[in-house]
Every structure is written in structure tokens, then in C-alpha cells.
mmCIF file of C-alpha atoms in Angstrom:
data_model
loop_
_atom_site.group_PDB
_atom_site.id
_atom_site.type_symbol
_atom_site.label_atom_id
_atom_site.label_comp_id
_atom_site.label_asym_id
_atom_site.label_seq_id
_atom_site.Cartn_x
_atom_site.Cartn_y
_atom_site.Cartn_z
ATOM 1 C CA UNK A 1 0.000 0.000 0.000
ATOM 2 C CA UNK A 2 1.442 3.648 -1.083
ATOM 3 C CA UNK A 3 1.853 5.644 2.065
ATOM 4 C CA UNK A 4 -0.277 8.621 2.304
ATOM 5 C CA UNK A 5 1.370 11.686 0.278
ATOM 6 C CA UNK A 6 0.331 15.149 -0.067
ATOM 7 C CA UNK A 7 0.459 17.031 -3.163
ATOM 8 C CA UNK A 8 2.673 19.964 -3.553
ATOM 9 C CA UNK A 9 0.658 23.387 -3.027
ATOM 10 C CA UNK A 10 0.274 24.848 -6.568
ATOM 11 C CA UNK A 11 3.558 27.674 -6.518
ATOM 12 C CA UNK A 12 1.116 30.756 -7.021
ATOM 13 C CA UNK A 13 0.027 29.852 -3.544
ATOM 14 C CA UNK A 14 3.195 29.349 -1.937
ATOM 15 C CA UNK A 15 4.176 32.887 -3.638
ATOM 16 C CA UNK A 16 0.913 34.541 -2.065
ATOM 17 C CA UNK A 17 1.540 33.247 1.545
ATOM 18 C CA UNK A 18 5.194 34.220 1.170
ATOM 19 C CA UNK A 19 4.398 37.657 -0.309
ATOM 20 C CA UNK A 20 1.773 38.220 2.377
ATOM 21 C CA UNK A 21 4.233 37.195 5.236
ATOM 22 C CA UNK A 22 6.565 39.516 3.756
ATOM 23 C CA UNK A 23 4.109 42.609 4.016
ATOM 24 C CA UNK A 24 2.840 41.850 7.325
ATOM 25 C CA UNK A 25 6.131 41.898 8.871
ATOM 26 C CA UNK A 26 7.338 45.098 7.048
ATOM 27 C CA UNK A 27 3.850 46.742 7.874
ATOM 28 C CA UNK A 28 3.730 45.987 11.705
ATOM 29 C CA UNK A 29 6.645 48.310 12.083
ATOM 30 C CA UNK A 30 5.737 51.550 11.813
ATOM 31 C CA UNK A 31 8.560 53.344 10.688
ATOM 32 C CA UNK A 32 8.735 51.835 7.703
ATOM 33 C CA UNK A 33 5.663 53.434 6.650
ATOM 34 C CA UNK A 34 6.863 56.385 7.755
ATOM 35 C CA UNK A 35 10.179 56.540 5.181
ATOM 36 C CA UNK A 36 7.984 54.669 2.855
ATOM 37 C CA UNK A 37 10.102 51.310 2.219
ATOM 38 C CA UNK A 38 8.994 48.867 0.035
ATOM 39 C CA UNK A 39 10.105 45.565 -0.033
ATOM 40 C CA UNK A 40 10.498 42.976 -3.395
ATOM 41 C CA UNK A 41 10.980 39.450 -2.924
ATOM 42 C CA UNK A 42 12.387 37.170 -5.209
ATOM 43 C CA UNK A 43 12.612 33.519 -4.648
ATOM 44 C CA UNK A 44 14.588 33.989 -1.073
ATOM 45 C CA UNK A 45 16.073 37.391 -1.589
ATOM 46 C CA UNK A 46 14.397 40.659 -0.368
ATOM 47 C CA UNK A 47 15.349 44.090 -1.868
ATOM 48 C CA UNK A 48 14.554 47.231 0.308
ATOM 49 C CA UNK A 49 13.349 50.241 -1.926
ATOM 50 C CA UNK A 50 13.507 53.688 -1.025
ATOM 51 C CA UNK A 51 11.054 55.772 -2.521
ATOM 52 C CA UNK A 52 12.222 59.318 -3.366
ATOM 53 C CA UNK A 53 10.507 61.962 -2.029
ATOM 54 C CA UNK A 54 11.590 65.577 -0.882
ATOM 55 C CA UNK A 55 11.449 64.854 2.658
ATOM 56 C CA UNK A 56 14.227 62.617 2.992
ATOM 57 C CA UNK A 57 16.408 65.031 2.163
ATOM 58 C CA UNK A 58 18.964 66.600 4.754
ATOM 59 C CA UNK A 59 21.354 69.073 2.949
ATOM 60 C CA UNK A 60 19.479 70.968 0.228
ATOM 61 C CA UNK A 61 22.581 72.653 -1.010
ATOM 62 C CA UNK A 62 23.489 69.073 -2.000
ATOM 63 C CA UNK A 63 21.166 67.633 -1.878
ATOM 64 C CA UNK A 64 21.850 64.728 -0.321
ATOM 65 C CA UNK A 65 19.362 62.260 1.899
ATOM 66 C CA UNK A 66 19.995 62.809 5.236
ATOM 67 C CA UNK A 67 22.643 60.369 7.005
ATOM 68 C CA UNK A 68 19.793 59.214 9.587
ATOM 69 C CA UNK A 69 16.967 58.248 6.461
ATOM 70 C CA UNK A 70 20.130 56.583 5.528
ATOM 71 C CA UNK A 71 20.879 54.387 8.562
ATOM 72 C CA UNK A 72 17.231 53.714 9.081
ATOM 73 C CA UNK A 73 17.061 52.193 5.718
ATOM 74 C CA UNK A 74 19.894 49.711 6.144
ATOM 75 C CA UNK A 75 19.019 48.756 9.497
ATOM 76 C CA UNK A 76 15.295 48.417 8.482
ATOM 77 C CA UNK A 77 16.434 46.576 5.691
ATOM 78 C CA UNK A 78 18.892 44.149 8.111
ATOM 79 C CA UNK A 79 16.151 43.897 10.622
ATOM 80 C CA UNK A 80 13.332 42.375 7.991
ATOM 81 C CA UNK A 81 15.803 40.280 5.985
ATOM 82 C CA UNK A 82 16.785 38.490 9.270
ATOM 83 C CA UNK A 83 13.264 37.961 10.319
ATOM 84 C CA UNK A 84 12.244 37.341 7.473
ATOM 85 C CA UNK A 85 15.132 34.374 7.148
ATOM 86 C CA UNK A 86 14.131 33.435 10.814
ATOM 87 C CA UNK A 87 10.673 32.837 10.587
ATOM 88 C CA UNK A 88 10.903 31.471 7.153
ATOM 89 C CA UNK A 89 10.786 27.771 8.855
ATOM 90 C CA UNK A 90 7.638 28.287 10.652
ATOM 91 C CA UNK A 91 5.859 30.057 8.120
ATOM 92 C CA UNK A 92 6.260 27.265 6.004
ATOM 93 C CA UNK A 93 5.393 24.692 8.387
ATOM 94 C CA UNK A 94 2.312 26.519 8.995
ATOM 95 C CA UNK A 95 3.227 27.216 12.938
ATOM 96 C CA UNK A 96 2.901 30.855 12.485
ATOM 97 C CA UNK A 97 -0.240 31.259 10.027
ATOM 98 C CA UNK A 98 0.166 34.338 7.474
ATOM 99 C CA UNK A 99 -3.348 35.324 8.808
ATOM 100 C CA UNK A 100 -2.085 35.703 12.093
ATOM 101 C CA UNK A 101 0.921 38.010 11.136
ATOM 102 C CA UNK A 102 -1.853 40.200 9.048
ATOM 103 C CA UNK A 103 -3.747 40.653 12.329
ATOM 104 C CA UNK A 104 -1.102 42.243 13.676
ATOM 105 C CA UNK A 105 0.016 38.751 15.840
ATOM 106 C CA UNK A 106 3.677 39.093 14.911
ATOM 107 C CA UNK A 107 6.089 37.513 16.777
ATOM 108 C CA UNK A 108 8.937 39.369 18.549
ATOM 109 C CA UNK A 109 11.554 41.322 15.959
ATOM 110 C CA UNK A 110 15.153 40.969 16.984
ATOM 111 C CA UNK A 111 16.362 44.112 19.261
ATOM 112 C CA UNK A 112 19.122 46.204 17.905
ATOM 113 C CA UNK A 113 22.305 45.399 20.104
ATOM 114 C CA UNK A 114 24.866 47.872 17.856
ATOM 115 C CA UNK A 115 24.935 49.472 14.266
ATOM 116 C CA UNK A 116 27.322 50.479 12.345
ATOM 117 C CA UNK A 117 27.116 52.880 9.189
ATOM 118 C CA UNK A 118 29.488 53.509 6.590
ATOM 119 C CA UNK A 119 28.919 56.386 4.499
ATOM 120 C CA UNK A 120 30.600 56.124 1.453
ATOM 121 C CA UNK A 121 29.381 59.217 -1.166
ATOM 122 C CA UNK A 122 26.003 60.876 -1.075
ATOM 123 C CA UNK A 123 22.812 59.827 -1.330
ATOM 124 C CA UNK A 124 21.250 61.497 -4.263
ATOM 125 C CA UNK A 125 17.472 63.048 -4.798
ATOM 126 C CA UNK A 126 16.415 59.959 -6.245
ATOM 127 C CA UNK A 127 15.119 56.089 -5.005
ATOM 128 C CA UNK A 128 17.718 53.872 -3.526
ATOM 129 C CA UNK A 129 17.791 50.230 -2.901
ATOM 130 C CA UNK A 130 19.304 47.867 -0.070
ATOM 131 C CA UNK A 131 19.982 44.292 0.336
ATOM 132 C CA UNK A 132 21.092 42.574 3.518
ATOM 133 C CA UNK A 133 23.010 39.400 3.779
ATOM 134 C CA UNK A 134 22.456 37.802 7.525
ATOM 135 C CA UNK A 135 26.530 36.284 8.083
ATOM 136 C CA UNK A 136 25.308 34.846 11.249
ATOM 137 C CA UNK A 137 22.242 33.580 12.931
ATOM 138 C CA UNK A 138 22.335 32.055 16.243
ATOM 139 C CA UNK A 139 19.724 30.916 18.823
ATOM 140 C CA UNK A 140 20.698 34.057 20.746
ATOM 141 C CA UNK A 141 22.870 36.324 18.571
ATOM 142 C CA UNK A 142 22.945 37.375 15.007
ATOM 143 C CA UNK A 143 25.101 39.470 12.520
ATOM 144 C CA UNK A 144 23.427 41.409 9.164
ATOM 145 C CA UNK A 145 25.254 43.274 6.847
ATOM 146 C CA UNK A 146 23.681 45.613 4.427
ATOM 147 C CA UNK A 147 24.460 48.090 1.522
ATOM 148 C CA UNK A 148 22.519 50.657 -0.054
ATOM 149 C CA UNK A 149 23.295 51.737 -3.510
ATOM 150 C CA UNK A 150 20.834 53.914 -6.421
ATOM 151 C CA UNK A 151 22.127 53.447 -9.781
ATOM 152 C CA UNK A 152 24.669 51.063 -9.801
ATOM 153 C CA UNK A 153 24.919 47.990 -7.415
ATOM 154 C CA UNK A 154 28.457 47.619 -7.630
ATOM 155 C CA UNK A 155 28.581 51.392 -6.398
ATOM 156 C CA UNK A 156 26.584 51.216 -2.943
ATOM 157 C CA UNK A 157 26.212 54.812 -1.254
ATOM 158 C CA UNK A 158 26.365 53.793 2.293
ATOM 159 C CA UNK A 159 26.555 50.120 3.948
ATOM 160 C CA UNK A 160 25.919 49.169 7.460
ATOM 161 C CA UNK A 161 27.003 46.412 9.627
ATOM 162 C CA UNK A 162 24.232 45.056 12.915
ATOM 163 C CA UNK A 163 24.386 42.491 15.146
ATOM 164 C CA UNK A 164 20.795 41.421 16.672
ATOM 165 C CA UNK A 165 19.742 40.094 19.910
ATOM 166 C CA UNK A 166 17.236 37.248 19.116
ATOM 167 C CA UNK A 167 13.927 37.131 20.554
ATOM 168 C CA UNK A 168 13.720 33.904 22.681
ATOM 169 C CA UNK A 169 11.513 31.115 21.740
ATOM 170 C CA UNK A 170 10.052 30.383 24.472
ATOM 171 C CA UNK A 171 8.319 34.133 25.567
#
């Protein structure tokens, strides 16, 4: 007898319930509506985008975005790829239930231990974009790194470097 097996959810569903866990993370913090990130998944890897808009902008002689719309974007950007990476699992599995997360029931974001920005050029008047790569993930600890670039990848504007206390599992 053929053991019970379940057939693979059709791929526009997976996408939906990993789109919607996506927004309902980014939207339950607040100041990301504020600066007016956006976030674009594809397959595992998010891109942060920056909307321009005249508000973000700190010298007008420049002008240039201001250094703290800067830092807020990469460690906005660190602080949803690695939850987005850690609750990846249980998403998934179904544990946490996308449903949930758009009710507002998320579950505890990792707390900012340090951050570190490097400001390499000036931000210009116009949309930027981040990625963060998480280097280490622990039960207790991790480590993001992020860059933030506009026209050119391989020229990033600013990049940042956070480590993460992780929200304990059992709270």
C-alpha cells in the first residue's frame, strides 16, 4: 500500500503566503511606513526600496538624503531580511499562520544590540535600494550586513554592519 502523500501546493500559492508574510512583517513596524520602504521578494532574496521623495532630504545645497533616512534604511532593511530568514521555517510549516501576522500577531523582531554605518558618497534626490546578507544567525545572537546603492549595485552609497539580539523562543 502507497503511504499517504500530499500534493505539492500549486507555486502561485506558496508565492501569495510568502508575499503576504513579507508585508505583514514590514507593515507591523511603523517606521517603515513612515520613510515609505517597500520591499520585493524574489525567490529567497528581499530588496529594500527607497522611494524618493523631498522629505528625505537633509542638505538641500546638496542635496543629499539625510545620514539618519540613511541608517534607518539599512538597518530596516537588516532587521526584515533576518526575520524574514528566521521565521521562514515556521511560516512554512504553517506554525505561524500568514493570517495571524496580518492581524497584527507578529512575533517578537530581533532588538538592535549595535549598528554600524558607513557612508561612502552621497545619497542622491532619487530612489535607492538595499539588500542585507544575515553572516550569522544564532539561537541568541545574530550578525546582518547591508548596503545601499541607487544606480549602480556595484557602487553602494552607504553600507551598514548590525548584530541582533534574538527574541527567545520560548516568551
Amino acid at each position: 500500500m502507497m503511504a499517504d502523500r500530499r500534493r505539492p501546493e500549486p507555486v502561485q500559492v506558496v508565492k501569495q503566503r510568502r508575499d503576504a508574510a513579507l508585508h505583514a512583517l514590514a507593515g507591523g513596524v511603523p517606521y517603515i511606513q513612515t520613510l515609505g520602504i517597500v520591499f520585493d521578494r524574489r525567490g529567497d532574496e528581499l530588496t529594500a526600496i527607497l522611494p524618493f521623495k523631498d522629505d528625505l532630504i537633509g542638505n538641500p545645497f546638496l542635496p543629499a538624503i539625510h545620514g539618519g533616512v540613511t541608517a534607518a534604511f539599512l538597518e530596516m532593511t537588516a532587521i526584515i531580511t533576518l526575520s524574514y530568514q528566521w521565521l521562514w521555517e515556521d511560516v512554512e510549516s504553517g506554525e505561524i499562520r500568514v493570517d495571524e501576522l496580518e492581524a497584527g500577531e507578529l512575533p517578537r523582531l530581533p532588538k538592535t544590540i549595535d549598528f554600524t554605518v558607513d557612508y561612502l558618497r552621497s545619497g542622491l534626490p532619487r530612489d535607492a535600494y538595499a539588500r542585507a546578507r544575515v553572516t550569522r544567525s544564532g539561537r541568541r545572537y545574530a550578525s546582518v550586513m547591508a548596503e545601499a546603492w541607487q544606480d549602480n549595485r556595484d557602487r553602494p552609497f552607504a553600507m551598514g554592519t548590525a548584530h541582533f539580539l534574538m527574541p527567545r523562543g520560548d516568551v
